[in-house]
Amino acid sequence: MTGAGPVGVGIVGAGKISEQYLENLTRFPDVVVRIVADLYPGRAAEEAAAYAVPESGTLDRALEHPDVEIIVNLTNPAAHLDVSMAALGAGKHVWTEKPFALDRAAGRQLLEKAEAAGLRIGGAPDTFLGAGLQTARRLIERGDIGQPLTGLALFETPGPVDDHRNLEILLSRGAGPLWDMGPYYLTALTQFLGSFQSVMALGRTARPRRVLRVGPRAGQEFTTQVPTYVSVLAEFTGGRTATSVLSWDSPHRRVGHLEIVGTEATLSLPDPNHFDGDLRLRRAADAEWTTVPASGPVAGRGLGTLDIARAVRAGVPHRASGRLAYHVVDVMAAVTESIDGGGPVPVASTAPVTEAVAEDWDPYARTL
């Protein structure tokens, strides 16, 4: 199945996020989307038709498809493990949306299965491969801020409204601001400060009981299963530190705030949920910020899948790896344990050092 030429991809999960993936993956010449699959075949057929994908069907059909080498797992978090394990069992490489897994044991199971089968597995977010955060990496590695010391991440919104169609899912295990939005900020922090070593956290829930307003169960009350406010103090290997606030309890929006403070300057990064955006640099003697335009690939969701495809053909490591995604799961699990039990919790895993993305890395160029 593997060899030369573009890499075949199967999309599993035809929800809203699939539109962003399909928009990009159907335009990258090094991959070919062969099939869209979903628990509801009608939904899969609609998405396949909208993006001129030749086939739609069930998960089983995607897994048995002879021309599919990578399964892109876009199912809801509770299904991530089962779908990814099934794909690995079928001999397919895997790209999975975040979170990679809902606990450490499941994450290790995925890594061990992929390694034993000689297959690639990677996980979202892939936003750190985009121009914004890669430009920040080049500036920091060049020494523009001196030695990195600390990080500050802020994400504050009112959270999902009562008539959100997925309200219960967003307030269940594997979601909330920590597991839903945290991967963007935590993954970015690993790129500039290294591996998390320990965390200490507080969590609160402003509205423990919510009422579904839409859908077949409208009017039913349910219990929020996750904290809707999380504050994290983290220590990294080498003594660097970071403070992060992830909240769905704020009446105003303050999102995408990510700063790295160094011995010589502070660097304000673009939103880690996006692939692009200007940076701002302020040195110790500066009265104002200096804007630094981002340079490099932008594209969007799907860059991680493309990176796996090219890495498979070239026989080199891929960047948004399962080990990196697992490290973030390990961090979020440690944060959850700290909230529940109090005090610092160590993080045993480490984040792999990834190869930088070259400024001329072009997702729209045919290389295979």
CSV table of N, CA, C and O in Angstrom, one decimal, residues 196-264:
chain,number,residue,atom,x,y,z
A,196,PHE,N,7.1,20.0,30.1
A,196,PHE,CA,6.5,20.2,31.4
A,196,PHE,C,7.1,19.2,32.4
A,196,PHE,O,7.3,18.0,32.1
A,197,GLN,N,7.4,19.7,33.6
A,197,GLN,CA,8.0,18.8,34.6
A,197,GLN,C,7.0,18.6,35.8
A,197,GLN,O,6.9,17.5,36.3
A,198,SER,N,6.3,19.6,36.1
A,198,SER,CA,5.3,19.5,37.2
A,198,SER,C,4.2,20.6,37.0
A,198,SER,O,4.5,21.7,36.4
A,199,VAL,N,3.0,20.4,37.6
A,199,VAL,CA,2.0,21.4,37.5
A,199,VAL,C,1.3,21.5,38.8
A,199,VAL,O,1.2,20.5,39.6
A,200,MET,N,0.8,22.7,39.1
A,200,MET,CA,-0.1,22.9,40.3
A,200,MET,C,-1.3,23.7,39.8
A,200,MET,O,-1.1,24.7,39.1
A,201,ALA,N,-2.5,23.3,40.1
A,201,ALA,CA,-3.7,23.9,39.5
A,201,ALA,C,-4.8,24.1,40.4
A,201,ALA,O,-4.9,23.4,41.5
A,202,LEU,N,-5.7,25.0,40.1
A,202,LEU,CA,-7.0,25.2,40.7
A,202,LEU,C,-8.1,25.1,39.6
A,202,LEU,O,-7.8,25.6,38.5
A,203,GLY,N,-9.2,24.6,40.0
A,203,GLY,CA,-10.3,24.6,39.1
A,203,GLY,C,-11.6,24.9,39.8
A,203,GLY,O,-11.8,24.5,40.9
A,204,ARG,N,-12.5,25.5,39.1
A,204,ARG,CA,-13.8,25.9,39.6
A,204,ARG,C,-14.9,25.7,38.5
A,204,ARG,O,-14.6,25.8,37.3
A,205,THR,N,-16.1,25.5,38.9
A,205,THR,CA,-17.2,25.5,38.0
A,205,THR,C,-18.3,26.5,38.5
A,205,THR,O,-18.9,26.3,39.5
A,206,ALA,N,-18.5,27.5,37.6
A,206,ALA,CA,-19.5,28.5,38.0
A,206,ALA,C,-20.9,28.1,38.0
A,206,ALA,O,-21.7,28.5,38.8
A,207,ARG,N,-21.2,27.2,37.0
A,207,ARG,CA,-22.6,26.7,36.9
A,207,ARG,C,-22.6,25.2,36.9
A,207,ARG,O,-22.6,24.6,35.8
A,208,PRO,N,-22.7,24.6,38.1
A,208,PRO,CA,-22.6,23.1,38.1
A,208,PRO,C,-23.8,22.4,37.4
A,208,PRO,O,-23.6,21.3,37.0
A,209,ARG,N,-24.9,23.0,37.4
A,209,ARG,CA,-26.1,22.4,36.7
A,209,ARG,C,-26.5,23.2,35.5
A,209,ARG,O,-26.5,24.5,35.6
A,210,ARG,N,-26.7,22.6,34.4
A,210,ARG,CA,-27.1,23.2,33.2
A,210,ARG,C,-28.3,22.5,32.6
A,210,ARG,O,-28.6,21.3,32.9
A,211,VAL,N,-29.1,23.2,31.8
A,211,VAL,CA,-30.3,22.7,31.1
A,211,VAL,C,-30.1,22.7,29.6
A,211,VAL,O,-29.8,23.7,29.0
A,212,LEU,N,-30.4,21.5,29.0
A,212,LEU,CA,-30.3,21.5,27.5
A,212,LEU,C,-31.5,22.2,27.0
A,212,LEU,O,-32.6,22.1,27.4
A,213,ARG,N,-31.2,23.1,26.0
A,213,ARG,CA,-32.3,23.9,25.4
A,213,ARG,C,-32.7,23.5,24.0
A,213,ARG,O,-33.7,23.9,23.5
A,214,VAL,N,-31.8,22.6,23.3
A,214,VAL,CA,-32.1,22.2,22.0
A,214,VAL,C,-32.0,20.7,21.9
A,214,VAL,O,-31.4,20.0,22.8
A,215,GLY,N,-32.5,20.1,20.9
A,215,GLY,CA,-32.3,18.6,20.6
A,215,GLY,C,-33.5,17.8,21.3
A,215,GLY,O,-34.3,18.4,21.9
A,216,PRO,N,-33.4,16.5,21.1
A,216,PRO,CA,-34.5,15.6,21.6
A,216,PRO,C,-34.6,15.6,23.1
A,216,PRO,O,-35.7,15.2,23.7
A,217,ARG,N,-33.5,16.0,23.9
A,217,ARG,CA,-33.6,16.0,25.3
A,217,ARG,C,-33.7,17.4,25.9
A,217,ARG,O,-33.4,17.7,27.0
A,218,ALA,N,-34.2,18.4,25.1
A,218,ALA,CA,-34.4,19.7,25.5
A,218,ALA,C,-35.2,19.8,26.8
A,218,ALA,O,-36.3,19.1,26.9
A,219,GLY,N,-34.8,20.6,27.7
A,219,GLY,CA,-35.5,20.7,29.0
A,219,GLY,C,-34.9,19.9,30.1
A,219,GLY,O,-35.1,20.1,31.3
A,220,GLN,N,-34.0,18.9,29.8
A,220,GLN,CA,-33.4,18.1,30.8
A,220,GLN,C,-32.2,18.8,31.4
A,220,GLN,O,-31.4,19.5,30.7
A,221,GLU,N,-32.1,18.6,32.7
A,221,GLU,CA,-30.9,19.2,33.4
A,221,GLU,C,-29.8,18.1,33.5
A,221,GLU,O,-30.1,16.9,33.6
A,222,PHE,N,-28.6,18.6,33.5
A,222,PHE,CA,-27.4,17.7,33.6
A,222,PHE,C,-26.4,18.4,34.5
A,222,PHE,O,-26.3,19.6,34.6
A,223,THR,N,-25.4,17.6,35.0
A,223,THR,CA,-24.3,18.1,35.8
A,223,THR,C,-23.1,18.3,34.9
A,223,THR,O,-22.7,17.5,34.2
A,224,THR,N,-22.5,19.5,35.1
A,224,THR,CA,-21.2,19.8,34.4
A,224,THR,C,-20.2,18.9,35.0
A,224,THR,O,-20.0,18.9,36.2
A,225,GLN,N,-19.4,18.2,34.2
A,225,GLN,CA,-18.5,17.2,34.7
A,225,GLN,C,-17.1,17.7,34.8
A,225,GLN,O,-16.2,17.0,35.3
A,226,VAL,N,-16.8,18.9,34.3
A,226,VAL,CA,-15.4,19.4,34.2
A,226,VAL,C,-15.4,20.8,34.8
A,226,VAL,O,-16.4,21.5,34.7
A,227,PRO,N,-14.2,21.2,35.3
A,227,PRO,CA,-14.1,22.6,35.7
A,227,PRO,C,-14.3,23.6,34.5
A,227,PRO,O,-13.7,23.3,33.4
A,228,THR,N,-14.9,24.7,34.7
A,228,THR,CA,-15.1,25.7,33.6
A,228,THR,C,-14.1,26.8,33.8
A,228,THR,O,-14.1,27.7,33.0
A,229,TYR,N,-13.3,26.8,34.9
A,229,TYR,CA,-12.2,27.7,35.1
A,229,TYR,C,-11.0,26.9,35.6
A,229,TYR,O,-11.2,26.1,36.5
A,230,VAL,N,-9.9,27.1,34.9
A,230,VAL,CA,-8.7,26.4,35.3
A,230,VAL,C,-7.5,27.3,35.3
A,230,VAL,O,-7.3,28.1,34.4
A,231,SER,N,-6.8,27.3,36.4
A,231,SER,CA,-5.5,28.1,36.5
A,231,SER,C,-4.4,27.2,36.8
A,231,SER,O,-4.5,26.4,37.7
A,232,VAL,N,-3.3,27.3,36.0
A,232,VAL,CA,-2.2,26.4,36.1
A,232,VAL,C,-0.9,27.1,36.3
A,232,VAL,O,-0.6,28.1,35.5
A,233,LEU,N,-0.1,26.7,37.3
A,233,LEU,CA,1.3,27.1,37.4
A,233,LEU,C,2.2,25.9,37.1
A,233,LEU,O,2.0,24.9,37.7
A,234,ALA,N,3.0,26.1,36.0
A,234,ALA,CA,3.8,25.0,35.5
A,234,ALA,C,5.3,25.2,35.6
A,234,ALA,O,5.7,26.4,35.5
A,235,GLU,N,6.0,24.2,35.9
A,235,GLU,CA,7.5,24.2,35.9
A,235,GLU,C,7.9,23.3,34.8
A,235,GLU,O,7.4,22.2,34.6
A,236,PHE,N,8.9,23.8,34.0
A,236,PHE,CA,9.5,23.0,32.9
A,236,PHE,C,10.9,22.5,33.2
A,236,PHE,O,11.5,23.0,34.1
A,237,THR,N,11.3,21.5,32.5
A,237,THR,CA,12.7,21.0,32.7
A,237,THR,C,13.6,22.2,32.4
A,237,THR,O,13.4,23.0,31.5
A,238,GLY,N,14.6,22.4,33.3
A,238,GLY,CA,15.5,23.5,33.1
A,238,GLY,C,15.1,24.7,34.0
A,238,GLY,O,15.8,25.7,33.9
A,239,GLY,N,14.0,24.6,34.7
A,239,GLY,CA,13.6,25.6,35.6
A,239,GLY,C,12.7,26.7,35.1
A,239,GLY,O,12.3,27.7,35.8
A,240,ARG,N,12.4,26.7,33.8
A,240,ARG,CA,11.5,27.7,33.2
A,240,ARG,C,10.1,27.5,33.8
A,240,ARG,O,9.7,26.4,34.2
A,241,THR,N,9.2,28.5,33.8
A,241,THR,CA,7.9,28.4,34.4
A,241,THR,C,6.9,29.1,33.5
A,241,THR,O,7.2,29.9,32.6
A,242,ALA,N,5.6,28.8,33.7
A,242,ALA,CA,4.5,29.4,33.0
A,242,ALA,C,3.3,29.4,33.8
A,242,ALA,O,3.0,28.6,34.6
A,243,THR,N,2.5,30.5,33.6
A,243,THR,CA,1.1,30.6,34.2
A,243,THR,C,0.1,30.6,33.1
A,243,THR,O,0.2,31.3,32.1
A,244,SER,N,-1.0,29.8,33.2
A,244,SER,CA,-2.0,29.7,32.2
A,244,SER,C,-3.4,29.8,32.9
A,244,SER,O,-3.6,29.2,34.0
A,245,VAL,N,-4.3,30.5,32.3
A,245,VAL,CA,-5.7,30.6,32.7
A,245,VAL,C,-6.5,30.2,31.5
A,245,VAL,O,-6.4,30.8,30.5
A,246,LEU,N,-7.4,29.2,31.7
A,246,LEU,CA,-8.3,28.7,30.7
A,246,LEU,C,-9.7,28.8,31.3
A,246,LEU,O,-10.0,28.0,32.3
A,247,SER,N,-10.6,29.7,30.8
A,247,SER,CA,-11.8,29.9,31.5
A,247,SER,C,-13.0,30.0,30.5
A,247,SER,O,-12.9,30.7,29.4
A,248,TRP,N,-14.1,29.4,30.9
A,248,TRP,CA,-15.4,29.6,30.2
A,248,TRP,C,-16.4,30.3,31.1
A,248,TRP,O,-17.6,30.3,30.9
A,249,ASP,N,-15.8,31.0,32.1
A,249,ASP,CA,-16.7,31.7,33.0
A,249,ASP,C,-16.5,33.2,33.0
A,249,ASP,O,-17.0,34.0,33.9
A,250,SER,N,-15.9,33.8,31.9
A,250,SER,CA,-15.7,35.2,31.8
A,250,SER,C,-16.8,35.9,31.0
A,250,SER,O,-17.1,35.4,29.9
A,251,PRO,N,-17.3,37.0,31.4
A,251,PRO,CA,-18.3,37.7,30.6
A,251,PRO,C,-17.7,38.3,29.4
A,251,PRO,O,-18.5,38.7,28.5
A,252,HIS,N,-16.4,38.5,29.3
A,252,HIS,CA,-15.8,39.1,28.1
A,252,HIS,C,-14.8,38.1,27.5
A,252,HIS,O,-14.5,37.1,28.1
A,253,ARG,N,-14.4,38.3,26.3
A,253,ARG,CA,-13.5,37.5,25.6
A,253,ARG,C,-12.1,38.0,25.6
A,253,ARG,O,-11.9,39.2,25.3
A,254,ARG,N,-11.2,37.2,26.0
A,254,ARG,CA,-9.7,37.5,25.9
A,254,ARG,C,-9.0,36.2,25.5
A,254,ARG,O,-8.8,35.4,26.4
A,255,VAL,N,-8.8,36.0,24.2
A,255,VAL,CA,-8.3,34.8,23.7
A,255,VAL,C,-7.0,35.0,23.0
A,255,VAL,O,-6.7,36.1,22.5
A,256,GLY,N,-6.3,33.9,22.8
A,256,GLY,CA,-5.1,34.0,22.0
A,256,GLY,C,-3.9,34.7,22.6
A,256,GLY,O,-3.0,35.1,21.9
A,257,HIS,N,-4.0,35.0,23.9
A,257,HIS,CA,-2.9,35.7,24.6
A,257,HIS,C,-1.8,34.8,25.0
A,257,HIS,O,-2.0,33.9,25.9
A,258,LEU,N,-0.7,34.9,24.4
A,258,LEU,CA,0.5,34.0,24.7
A,258,LEU,C,1.7,34.8,24.6
A,258,LEU,O,2.1,35.4,23.6
A,259,GLU,N,2.5,34.8,25.7
A,259,GLU,CA,3.7,35.6,25.8
A,259,GLU,C,4.8,34.7,26.3
A,259,GLU,O,4.6,33.8,27.2
A,260,ILE,N,6.0,34.9,25.7
A,260,ILE,CA,7.2,34.3,26.2
A,260,ILE,C,8.2,35.4,26.7
A,260,ILE,O,8.5,36.3,25.9
A,261,VAL,N,8.6,35.4,27.9
A,261,VAL,CA,9.4,36.4,28.5
A,261,VAL,C,10.9,35.9,28.5
A,261,VAL,O,11.1,34.8,29.1
A,262,GLY,N,11.8,36.7,28.0
A,262,GLY,CA,13.2,36.3,28.0
A,262,GLY,C,14.0,37.3,28.8
A,262,GLY,O,13.5,38.3,29.4
A,263,THR,N,15.3,37.0,28.9
A,263,THR,CA,16.2,37.9,29.7
A,263,THR,C,16.4,39.2,29.0
A,263,THR,O,16.7,40.2,29.7
A,264,GLU,N,16.1,39.3,27.7
A,264,GLU,CA,16.3,40.6,27.0
A,264,GLU,C,15.1,41.2,26.4
A,264,GLU,O,15.1,42.4,26.1
